[in-house]
Amino acid sequence: MNQSYENAPVDEQSAHEVEEAGLRLALVDTSDAEAFDKWLRADQRGFHSGAPSKEVLAEGRATLADRRTTAVYDDLLPSREPVGTVNSWVAPLTVPGGDRVGAWAISSVTVAPTHRRRGIARALLGGELRTAHALGVPLAILTVSESVIYGRWGFGPATFVSDWSVDTKRVRWAGGPTTGRLSFTEPDEYRETGRAVLDAVMAARPGEIGLSPYLSDRLIGPVAGTENPERYRLVRYDSLSGEPEGFVSFAVKGSDDFVRHTVEVNHLAAATDEALTALWRFLLELDLVAEVRAGVLGVDEPLPALVSDIRGAAVTGIRDHLWVRILDVPAALAARGYERDGELVLDVVDDLGLAGGRFRLSVTDGVATVSETADAPDVTLPVASLGSVYLGHDFARALGVAGRIEGDVTALDRLFRTAVPPRLSTWF
């Protein structure tokens, strides 16, 4: 990148767009506690959270200050609170082949309901993408609260997650013997170790991102503002040789029937299969528990094979999670690895004019070279569809059936798809 992303100026086009609507686009000085608190309050309001406490605001100032924080203001308002928010940072995204690529992570996109239909979201998202593109970041990523919004900016769903409910009164453990050591621990005691475990987990699977300390800490245990933090428990897994390889953070909810508690998993991290099976066995064999609920798991979660009654472990939902927006086709495609060799000419259509063009993708021994070409395309697709297949998810055929990929969809799927589906196991 040509300059630090935190201090990159606001996008001129977006600034002009909001100015025409009688508003103002500006970076937030996160060292200014009063200004940052107003932004944090607006962000919480945008997601219908309660008014943040002093503790939540203090935590936000301490943990989010390194992000590029942007706001839209209506200077006629006496409160001086933003009417639009967004923040961003460059996060390491694990891609097929195991490398990590700097991705423009976008979060906290909100528009005040008092100021809808004034182009705020368009200006904020367009500005983020143009800024990232100008800085040479090859792709942008986000997790979404609504799946109908971000396709218009060229994002496509690239990973999916599953939610589960396990009836522990119905099932027995069927996963075989487990090894290693399990022990209760406290978040503050485990924090440094837990961050290292999470980094190992996130580096090992396409779709996962490198986590900031704050994003790690909220998976390890409750943070400021967490409801009923006293109910959370943390269990660590260490191998027989003493290597920390996993943990599970969870809360237990009571019931009128004392033997029918519900366990809600906050996060389960496992760097090895041994850690994964030992932690699941621990959860499923807890006394006085009737149900274990867990979400934001991979679509290939092995739970059905770990229980005696497959119908006792039910998928309660599968949904889109990480969305990817390609900003530099040659850089993005060359950054990932491929499990099969081949060659395709891709005609990429980008309505925002950032990443469109015709490119020849040649893969030899899993390594790609990408160049512009005038040859006839094998595949024509919008940039959002390229984002959807980029991390290796089995989505090309569906997009072809829907008319969002034209041409040799089978060849595209064969080249891009990975044996293990991508996963993002957290929100950001």
Short mmCIF file of C-alpha atoms in Angstrom, two decimals:
data_model
loop_
_atom_site.label_atom_id
_atom_site.label_comp_id
_atom_site.label_asym_id
_atom_site.label_seq_id
_atom_site.Cartn_x
_atom_site.Cartn_y
_atom_site.Cartn_z
CA MET A 1 0.00 0.00 0.00
CA ASN A 2 1.16 3.49 -0.76
CA GLN A 3 0.17 4.99 2.60
CA SER A 4 -1.23 4.09 6.01
CA TYR A 5 -4.87 3.06 5.71
CA GLU A 6 -5.84 4.65 9.05
CA ASN A 7 -5.12 8.17 7.83
CA ALA A 8 -6.12 7.86 4.19
CA PRO A 9 -8.30 10.89 3.37
CA VAL A 10 -12.02 10.57 2.79
CA ASP A 11 -13.00 9.75 -0.75
CA GLU A 12 -13.65 12.96 -2.70
CA GLN A 13 -16.54 11.54 -4.71
CA SER A 14 -18.32 10.37 -1.57
CA ALA A 15 -17.66 13.67 0.17
CA HIS A 16 -19.25 15.49 -2.76
CA GLU A 17 -22.26 13.15 -2.77
CA VAL A 18 -23.11 13.74 0.89
CA GLU A 19 -22.44 17.45 0.58
CA GLU A 20 -25.08 17.64 -2.13
CA ALA A 21 -27.48 16.05 0.39
CA GLY A 22 -26.68 18.77 2.95
CA LEU A 23 -24.39 16.50 4.99
CA ARG A 24 -20.68 16.17 5.73
CA LEU A 25 -18.32 13.20 5.44
CA ALA A 26 -15.30 13.16 7.74
CA LEU A 27 -12.77 10.91 9.42
CA VAL A 28 -13.23 10.62 13.18
CA ASP A 29 -10.29 11.53 15.37
CA THR A 30 -10.29 8.47 17.63
CA SER A 31 -7.95 10.23 20.06
CA ASP A 32 -10.76 12.72 20.75
CA ALA A 33 -12.78 10.89 23.42
CA GLU A 34 -15.90 13.04 23.01
CA ALA A 35 -16.01 12.71 19.21
CA PHE A 36 -15.28 8.99 19.35
CA ASP A 37 -17.96 8.40 21.99
CA LYS A 38 -20.53 10.09 19.75
CA TRP A 39 -19.53 7.79 16.90
CA LEU A 40 -19.71 4.72 19.18
CA ARG A 41 -23.19 5.73 20.37
CA ALA A 42 -24.36 6.15 16.77
CA ASP A 43 -22.92 2.74 15.86
CA GLN A 44 -24.74 1.05 18.77
CA ARG A 45 -27.96 2.84 17.86
CA GLY A 46 -27.70 1.68 14.27
CA PHE A 47 -27.85 -1.97 15.37
CA HIS A 48 -30.64 -1.31 17.90
CA SER A 49 -28.38 -1.95 20.86
CA GLY A 50 -29.00 -0.25 24.16
CA ALA A 51 -27.30 3.02 25.00
CA PRO A 52 -23.67 2.08 25.74
CA SER A 53 -22.47 2.33 29.33
CA LYS A 54 -19.35 4.20 30.33
CA GLU A 55 -17.55 0.83 30.47
CA VAL A 56 -18.62 -0.08 26.92
CA LEU A 57 -17.55 3.32 25.60
CA ALA A 58 -14.19 3.05 27.35
CA GLU A 59 -13.65 -0.41 25.90
CA GLY A 60 -14.58 0.83 22.43
CA ARG A 61 -12.12 3.70 22.64
CA ALA A 62 -9.38 1.32 23.78
CA THR A 63 -9.98 -1.50 21.30
CA LEU A 64 -11.21 0.18 18.11
CA ALA A 65 -8.94 3.21 17.93
CA ASP A 66 -6.64 1.62 15.35
CA ARG A 67 -9.40 1.32 12.75
CA ARG A 68 -10.08 3.87 10.05
CA THR A 69 -13.27 5.41 11.43
CA THR A 70 -15.57 7.47 9.22
CA ALA A 71 -18.80 9.33 9.88
CA VAL A 72 -21.47 11.32 8.10
CA TYR A 73 -22.71 14.36 10.02
CA ASP A 74 -25.75 16.59 9.79
CA ASP A 75 -24.29 19.80 11.18
CA LEU A 76 -27.75 21.20 11.86
CA LEU A 77 -28.33 18.62 14.59
CA PRO A 78 -27.67 19.87 18.12
CA SER A 79 -26.40 16.46 19.29
CA ARG A 80 -23.49 16.44 16.80
CA GLU A 81 -23.77 12.66 16.68
CA PRO A 82 -23.13 11.01 13.31
CA VAL A 83 -26.03 9.99 11.11
CA GLY A 84 -23.89 7.43 9.30
CA THR A 85 -20.97 5.28 10.43
CA VAL A 86 -18.39 2.87 9.07
CA ASN A 87 -14.96 1.66 10.09
CA SER A 88 -12.33 -0.40 8.32
CA TRP A 89 -8.90 -1.94 8.64
CA VAL A 90 -6.63 -4.26 6.70
CA ALA A 91 -7.09 -7.81 7.99
CA PRO A 92 -5.08 -10.90 6.98
CA LEU A 93 -7.49 -13.20 5.12
CA THR A 94 -6.51 -16.86 4.76
CA VAL A 95 -6.95 -17.94 1.14
CA PRO A 96 -6.77 -21.35 -0.54
CA GLY A 97 -3.21 -22.61 -0.42
CA GLY A 98 -2.63 -21.28 3.08
CA ASP A 99 -1.29 -17.79 2.42
CA ARG A 100 -2.76 -14.72 4.08
CA VAL A 101 -3.75 -11.74 1.96
CA GLY A 102 -4.39 -8.23 3.25
CA ALA A 103 -8.12 -7.56 2.85
CA TRP A 104 -10.02 -4.33 3.45
CA ALA A 105 -12.36 -5.35 6.31
CA ILE A 106 -15.47 -3.17 6.58
CA SER A 107 -17.63 -3.02 9.70
CA SER A 108 -20.16 -0.87 11.59
CA VAL A 109 -22.07 0.28 8.51
CA THR A 110 -25.08 2.19 9.87
CA VAL A 111 -27.45 4.91 8.73
CA ALA A 112 -29.69 6.75 11.19
CA PRO A 113 -33.36 6.01 10.44
CA THR A 114 -33.97 9.75 10.55
CA HIS A 115 -31.71 10.19 7.52
CA ARG A 116 -32.60 7.32 5.22
CA ARG A 117 -32.84 7.72 1.44
CA ARG A 118 -30.22 10.46 1.34
CA GLY A 119 -27.40 8.42 -0.23
CA ILE A 120 -25.44 7.90 2.98
CA ALA A 121 -24.87 4.15 2.58
CA ARG A 122 -23.95 4.60 -1.08
CA ALA A 123 -21.38 7.23 -0.19
CA LEU A 124 -19.92 5.26 2.71
CA LEU A 125 -19.55 1.93 0.87
CA GLY A 126 -18.42 3.47 -2.38
CA GLY A 127 -15.89 5.57 -0.50
CA GLU A 128 -14.50 2.53 1.32
CA LEU A 129 -14.05 0.58 -1.89
CA ARG A 130 -12.47 3.44 -3.83
CA THR A 131 -10.11 4.16 -0.92
CA ALA A 132 -9.05 0.52 -0.65
CA HIS A 133 -8.57 0.32 -4.41
CA ALA A 134 -6.45 3.47 -4.42
CA LEU A 135 -4.26 1.99 -1.67
CA GLY A 136 -3.68 -1.19 -3.66
CA VAL A 137 -5.66 -3.57 -1.44
CA PRO A 138 -6.74 -6.49 -3.69
CA LEU A 139 -10.12 -7.25 -2.12
CA ALA A 140 -12.63 -6.12 0.50
CA ILE A 141 -14.59 -8.24 2.97
CA LEU A 142 -17.49 -7.83 5.36
CA THR A 143 -20.02 -9.80 7.40
CA VAL A 144 -23.59 -8.70 6.92
CA SER A 145 -26.71 -8.20 9.01
CA GLU A 146 -28.84 -8.13 5.85
CA SER A 147 -27.97 -10.16 2.76
CA VAL A 148 -29.86 -8.00 0.24
CA ILE A 149 -27.72 -4.89 0.58
CA TYR A 150 -24.15 -5.46 -0.53
CA GLY A 151 -24.46 -7.10 -3.92
CA ARG A 152 -25.00 -3.68 -5.47
CA TRP A 153 -21.41 -2.80 -4.49
CA GLY A 154 -19.99 -5.95 -6.05
CA PHE A 155 -19.80 -8.13 -2.93
CA GLY A 156 -20.72 -11.79 -3.23
CA PRO A 157 -21.33 -14.35 -0.47
CA ALA A 158 -18.15 -16.42 -0.20
CA THR A 159 -18.56 -18.47 2.99
CA PHE A 160 -21.60 -19.99 4.66
CA VAL A 161 -22.14 -21.05 8.26
CA SER A 162 -24.32 -23.58 10.03
CA ASP A 163 -26.19 -23.36 13.34
CA TRP A 164 -26.83 -26.50 15.40
CA SER A 165 -28.98 -27.80 18.22
CA VAL A 166 -28.00 -31.10 19.87
CA ASP A 167 -30.48 -32.99 22.05
CA THR A 168 -28.06 -34.38 24.62
CA LYS A 169 -30.78 -36.50 26.26
CA ARG A 170 -31.21 -38.31 22.96
CA VAL A 171 -27.66 -38.79 21.73
CA ARG A 172 -24.60 -40.58 23.07
CA TRP A 173 -21.00 -39.90 22.16
CA ALA A 174 -20.01 -41.93 19.09
CA GLY A 175 -16.77 -40.21 18.17
CA GLY A 176 -14.44 -42.76 19.73
CA PRO A 177 -11.83 -42.23 22.45
CA THR A 178 -10.58 -38.71 23.06
CA THR A 179 -7.16 -37.67 24.29
CA GLY A 180 -5.53 -34.67 25.90
CA ARG A 181 -6.44 -32.66 28.97
CA LEU A 182 -9.44 -30.42 29.63
CA SER A 183 -9.53 -27.85 32.41
CA PHE A 184 -11.57 -24.84 33.45
CA THR A 185 -9.71 -21.54 33.27
CA GLU A 186 -10.42 -17.82 33.53
CA PRO A 187 -10.41 -15.51 30.48
CA ASP A 188 -7.85 -13.13 31.97
CA GLU A 189 -5.49 -16.02 32.75
CA TYR A 190 -5.94 -17.63 29.34
CA ARG A 191 -6.05 -14.53 27.15
CA GLU A 192 -2.52 -14.61 25.71
CA THR A 193 -2.67 -18.37 25.13
CA GLY A 194 -6.17 -18.16 23.67
CA ARG A 195 -5.12 -15.49 21.20
CA ALA A 196 -2.30 -17.76 19.98
CA VAL A 197 -4.72 -20.69 19.62
CA LEU A 198 -7.12 -18.52 17.63
CA ASP A 199 -4.35 -17.30 15.36
CA ALA A 200 -3.39 -20.91 14.58
CA VAL A 201 -7.02 -21.79 13.85
CA MET A 202 -7.58 -18.73 11.68
CA ALA A 203 -4.41 -19.30 9.66
CA ALA A 204 -5.36 -22.88 8.82
CA ARG A 205 -8.64 -22.46 6.93
CA PRO A 206 -9.55 -20.34 3.89
CA GLY A 207 -12.08 -17.65 4.81
CA GLU A 208 -10.81 -17.06 8.34
CA ILE A 209 -9.21 -13.73 9.21
CA GLY A 210 -6.42 -12.74 11.56
CA LEU A 211 -8.06 -11.27 14.65
CA SER A 212 -7.25 -8.14 16.57
CA PRO A 213 -6.89 -8.57 20.35
CA TYR A 214 -10.45 -7.30 20.84
CA LEU A 215 -11.96 -9.68 18.27
CA SER A 216 -10.07 -12.55 19.92
CA ASP A 217 -11.00 -11.56 23.46
CA ARG A 218 -14.75 -11.53 22.84
CA LEU A 219 -14.47 -15.16 21.65
CA ILE A 220 -12.48 -16.17 24.72
CA GLY A 221 -14.89 -14.64 27.21
CA PRO A 222 -17.41 -11.89 27.88
CA VAL A 223 -16.47 -8.29 27.16
CA ALA A 224 -17.98 -5.05 28.41
CA GLY A 225 -21.70 -5.01 27.72
CA THR A 226 -22.10 -8.80 27.49
CA GLU A 227 -25.40 -9.84 29.03
CA ASN A 228 -25.06 -12.00 32.15
CA PRO A 229 -21.27 -12.30 31.97
CA GLU A 230 -21.21 -14.28 35.20
CA ARG A 231 -22.79 -17.26 33.42
CA TYR A 232 -19.88 -17.72 31.02
CA ARG A 233 -17.40 -20.55 31.48
CA LEU A 234 -14.13 -21.26 29.67
CA VAL A 235 -12.58 -24.71 29.19
CA ARG A 236 -9.19 -25.17 27.58
CA TYR A 237 -7.80 -28.19 25.77
CA ASP A 238 -4.12 -29.11 25.91
CA SER A 239 -2.49 -32.06 24.16
CA LEU A 240 -0.90 -34.85 26.20
CA SER A 241 2.43 -33.10 25.63
CA GLY A 242 1.01 -29.88 27.09
CA GLU A 243 0.49 -27.90 23.87
CA PRO A 244 -2.56 -25.57 23.98
CA GLU A 245 -4.70 -26.54 21.00
CA GLY A 246 -8.24 -25.38 21.69
CA PHE A 247 -10.90 -23.96 23.97
CA VAL A 248 -14.63 -23.55 24.29
CA SER A 249 -16.38 -20.52 25.77
CA PHE A 250 -20.01 -21.11 26.73
CA ALA A 251 -22.89 -20.02 28.93
CA VAL A 252 -25.42 -22.24 30.73
CA LYS A 253 -29.06 -21.16 30.81
CA GLY A 254 -31.41 -22.52 33.44
CA SER A 255 -34.76 -24.23 33.04
CA ASP A 256 -37.83 -24.90 35.19
CA ASP A 257 -36.57 -28.49 35.13
CA PHE A 258 -33.13 -28.48 36.76
CA VAL A 259 -31.89 -31.43 34.69
CA ARG A 260 -32.70 -29.67 31.40
CA HIS A 261 -30.28 -26.75 31.22
CA THR A 262 -29.28 -25.33 27.83
CA VAL A 263 -25.66 -24.70 26.87
CA GLU A 264 -25.08 -21.85 24.43
CA VAL A 265 -21.62 -21.99 22.87
CA ASN A 266 -19.99 -18.60 22.50
CA HIS A 267 -17.05 -20.00 20.54
CA LEU A 268 -15.30 -23.31 20.03
CA ALA A 269 -11.76 -23.10 18.67
CA ALA A 270 -9.81 -26.21 17.76
CA ALA A 271 -6.44 -26.24 16.05
CA THR A 272 -6.42 -30.07 15.82
CA ASP A 273 -8.98 -32.85 15.37
CA GLU A 274 -8.04 -34.10 18.84
CA ALA A 275 -9.02 -30.75 20.35
CA LEU A 276 -12.24 -30.64 18.31
CA THR A 277 -13.46 -34.06 19.40
CA ALA A 278 -12.47 -33.64 23.04
CA LEU A 279 -14.27 -30.30 23.32
CA TRP A 280 -17.42 -31.55 21.62
CA ARG A 281 -17.46 -34.62 23.84
CA PHE A 282 -17.16 -32.39 26.91
CA LEU A 283 -20.15 -30.31 25.80
CA LEU A 284 -22.35 -33.24 24.85
CA GLU A 285 -21.73 -35.16 28.09
CA LEU A 286 -22.36 -32.29 30.52
CA ASP A 287 -24.64 -33.32 33.38
CA LEU A 288 -27.99 -31.58 33.93
CA VAL A 289 -28.01 -30.39 30.30
CA ALA A 290 -30.67 -31.22 27.70
CA GLU A 291 -29.55 -29.11 24.73
CA VAL A 292 -26.34 -27.68 23.29
CA ARG A 293 -26.70 -24.80 20.83
CA ALA A 294 -23.84 -23.64 18.68
CA GLY A 295 -23.63 -21.29 15.72
CA VAL A 296 -21.25 -19.80 13.16
CA LEU A 297 -19.83 -23.27 12.46
CA GLY A 298 -18.58 -24.58 9.13
CA VAL A 299 -20.97 -26.21 6.69
CA ASP A 300 -18.85 -29.36 7.05
CA GLU A 301 -19.06 -29.55 10.85
CA PRO A 302 -18.58 -33.26 11.78
CA LEU A 303 -21.28 -33.35 14.49
CA PRO A 304 -23.49 -35.95 12.74
CA ALA A 305 -20.63 -38.45 12.88
CA LEU A 306 -19.87 -37.73 16.54
CA VAL A 307 -23.27 -38.73 17.95
CA SER A 308 -25.13 -42.04 18.15
CA ASP A 309 -28.38 -40.67 16.71
CA ILE A 310 -27.83 -38.43 13.73
CA ARG A 311 -31.28 -36.89 14.11
CA GLY A 312 -30.37 -35.75 17.59
CA ALA A 313 -27.93 -33.23 16.10
CA ALA A 314 -30.01 -30.91 13.96
CA VAL A 315 -28.98 -28.09 11.69
CA THR A 316 -31.20 -25.17 12.67
CA GLY A 317 -29.98 -22.90 9.89
CA ILE A 318 -27.45 -22.33 7.12
CA ARG A 319 -26.76 -18.78 6.02
CA ASP A 320 -24.33 -16.59 4.16
CA HIS A 321 -21.59 -15.09 6.30
CA LEU A 322 -18.41 -13.62 4.77
CA TRP A 323 -18.90 -11.52 1.63
CA VAL A 324 -15.98 -10.81 -0.71
CA ARG A 325 -15.47 -7.95 -3.14
CA ILE A 326 -12.59 -8.25 -5.61
CA LEU A 327 -10.80 -4.93 -6.22
CA ASP A 328 -7.79 -6.13 -8.24
CA VAL A 329 -8.44 -9.27 -10.28
CA PRO A 330 -4.83 -10.18 -11.18
CA ALA A 331 -3.54 -9.59 -7.64
CA ALA A 332 -6.41 -11.43 -5.97
CA LEU A 333 -6.33 -14.47 -8.25
CA ALA A 334 -2.54 -14.77 -8.10
CA ALA A 335 -2.59 -14.56 -4.29
CA ARG A 336 -4.50 -17.82 -3.74
CA GLY A 337 -3.50 -21.39 -4.46
CA TYR A 338 -5.37 -23.90 -6.63
CA GLU A 339 -5.88 -27.63 -6.20
CA ARG A 340 -6.07 -28.30 -9.95
CA ASP A 341 -4.23 -26.91 -12.92
CA GLY A 342 -5.98 -25.31 -15.85
CA GLU A 343 -6.54 -22.17 -17.88
CA LEU A 344 -9.52 -19.86 -18.30
CA VAL A 345 -10.22 -16.50 -19.87
CA LEU A 346 -12.48 -14.55 -17.53
CA ASP A 347 -14.53 -11.54 -18.59
CA VAL A 348 -15.25 -9.71 -15.32
CA VAL A 349 -18.00 -7.08 -15.32
CA ASP A 350 -17.79 -4.37 -12.64
CA ASP A 351 -20.44 -1.67 -12.62
CA LEU A 352 -18.31 0.49 -10.29
CA GLY A 353 -15.39 0.43 -12.72
CA LEU A 354 -12.82 -0.81 -10.20
CA ALA A 355 -11.94 -4.34 -11.25
CA GLY A 356 -13.55 -5.08 -14.60
CA GLY A 357 -11.70 -6.45 -17.61
CA ARG A 358 -10.75 -9.60 -19.45
CA PHE A 359 -8.07 -11.78 -17.91
CA ARG A 360 -6.31 -15.02 -18.69
CA LEU A 361 -5.89 -17.20 -15.59
CA SER A 362 -3.25 -19.92 -16.02
CA VAL A 363 -2.57 -22.37 -13.18
CA THR A 364 0.47 -24.65 -13.16
CA ASP A 365 1.35 -26.77 -10.13
CA GLY A 366 -1.24 -24.86 -8.16
CA VAL A 367 0.32 -21.45 -8.84
CA ALA A 368 -1.52 -18.85 -10.90
CA THR A 369 -0.37 -16.25 -13.38
CA VAL A 370 -2.91 -13.66 -14.49
CA SER A 371 -2.69 -11.28 -17.43
CA GLU A 372 -5.01 -9.05 -19.39
CA THR A 373 -6.10 -10.41 -22.74
CA ALA A 374 -8.32 -9.60 -25.71
CA ASP A 375 -9.08 -13.30 -26.39
CA ALA A 376 -12.64 -14.58 -26.37
CA PRO A 377 -13.83 -15.36 -22.85
CA ASP A 378 -14.50 -18.85 -21.55
CA VAL A 379 -16.55 -17.40 -18.70
CA THR A 380 -18.35 -14.07 -18.24
CA LEU A 381 -19.37 -13.06 -14.74
CA PRO A 382 -20.02 -10.00 -12.58
CA VAL A 383 -17.40 -9.17 -9.98
CA ALA A 384 -19.79 -10.26 -7.22
CA SER A 385 -19.88 -13.81 -8.61
CA LEU A 386 -16.09 -13.86 -8.79
CA GLY A 387 -16.06 -12.92 -5.10
CA SER A 388 -18.45 -15.78 -4.33
CA VAL A 389 -16.18 -18.45 -5.84
CA TYR A 390 -12.87 -16.85 -4.84
CA LEU A 391 -12.35 -18.72 -1.56
CA GLY A 392 -13.30 -22.12 -2.97
CA HIS A 393 -16.94 -22.55 -1.98
CA ASP A 394 -19.10 -24.84 -4.13
CA PHE A 395 -21.29 -22.05 -5.50
CA ALA A 396 -20.43 -21.74 -9.19
CA ARG A 397 -23.07 -24.16 -10.44
CA ALA A 398 -25.84 -22.39 -8.52
CA LEU A 399 -24.72 -19.03 -9.91
CA GLY A 400 -24.67 -20.53 -13.39
CA VAL A 401 -28.21 -21.84 -13.02
CA ALA A 402 -29.25 -18.36 -11.84
CA GLY A 403 -27.66 -16.75 -14.89
CA ARG A 404 -24.99 -14.96 -12.88
CA ILE A 405 -22.15 -16.89 -14.50
CA GLU A 406 -22.18 -17.50 -18.25
CA GLY A 407 -19.99 -19.84 -20.25
CA ASP A 408 -18.02 -22.86 -19.06
CA VAL A 409 -19.26 -22.96 -15.47
CA THR A 410 -17.94 -26.50 -14.98
CA ALA A 411 -14.38 -25.46 -15.83
CA LEU A 412 -14.64 -22.46 -13.52
CA ASP A 413 -15.92 -24.60 -10.67
CA ARG A 414 -13.22 -27.22 -11.21
CA LEU A 415 -10.46 -24.63 -11.05
CA PHE A 416 -11.71 -22.53 -8.12
CA ARG A 417 -13.41 -25.03 -5.81
CA THR A 418 -11.51 -26.52 -2.87
CA ALA A 419 -12.00 -29.92 -1.25
CA VAL A 420 -12.53 -28.31 2.17
CA PRO A 421 -15.09 -25.50 2.03
CA PRO A 422 -14.02 -22.08 3.30
CA ARG A 423 -15.23 -20.91 6.68
CA LEU A 424 -15.33 -17.78 8.79
CA SER A 425 -16.10 -18.73 12.39
CA THR A 426 -16.68 -15.25 13.82
CA TRP A 427 -18.24 -11.86 13.14
CA PHE A 428 -16.45 -8.58 12.66
#
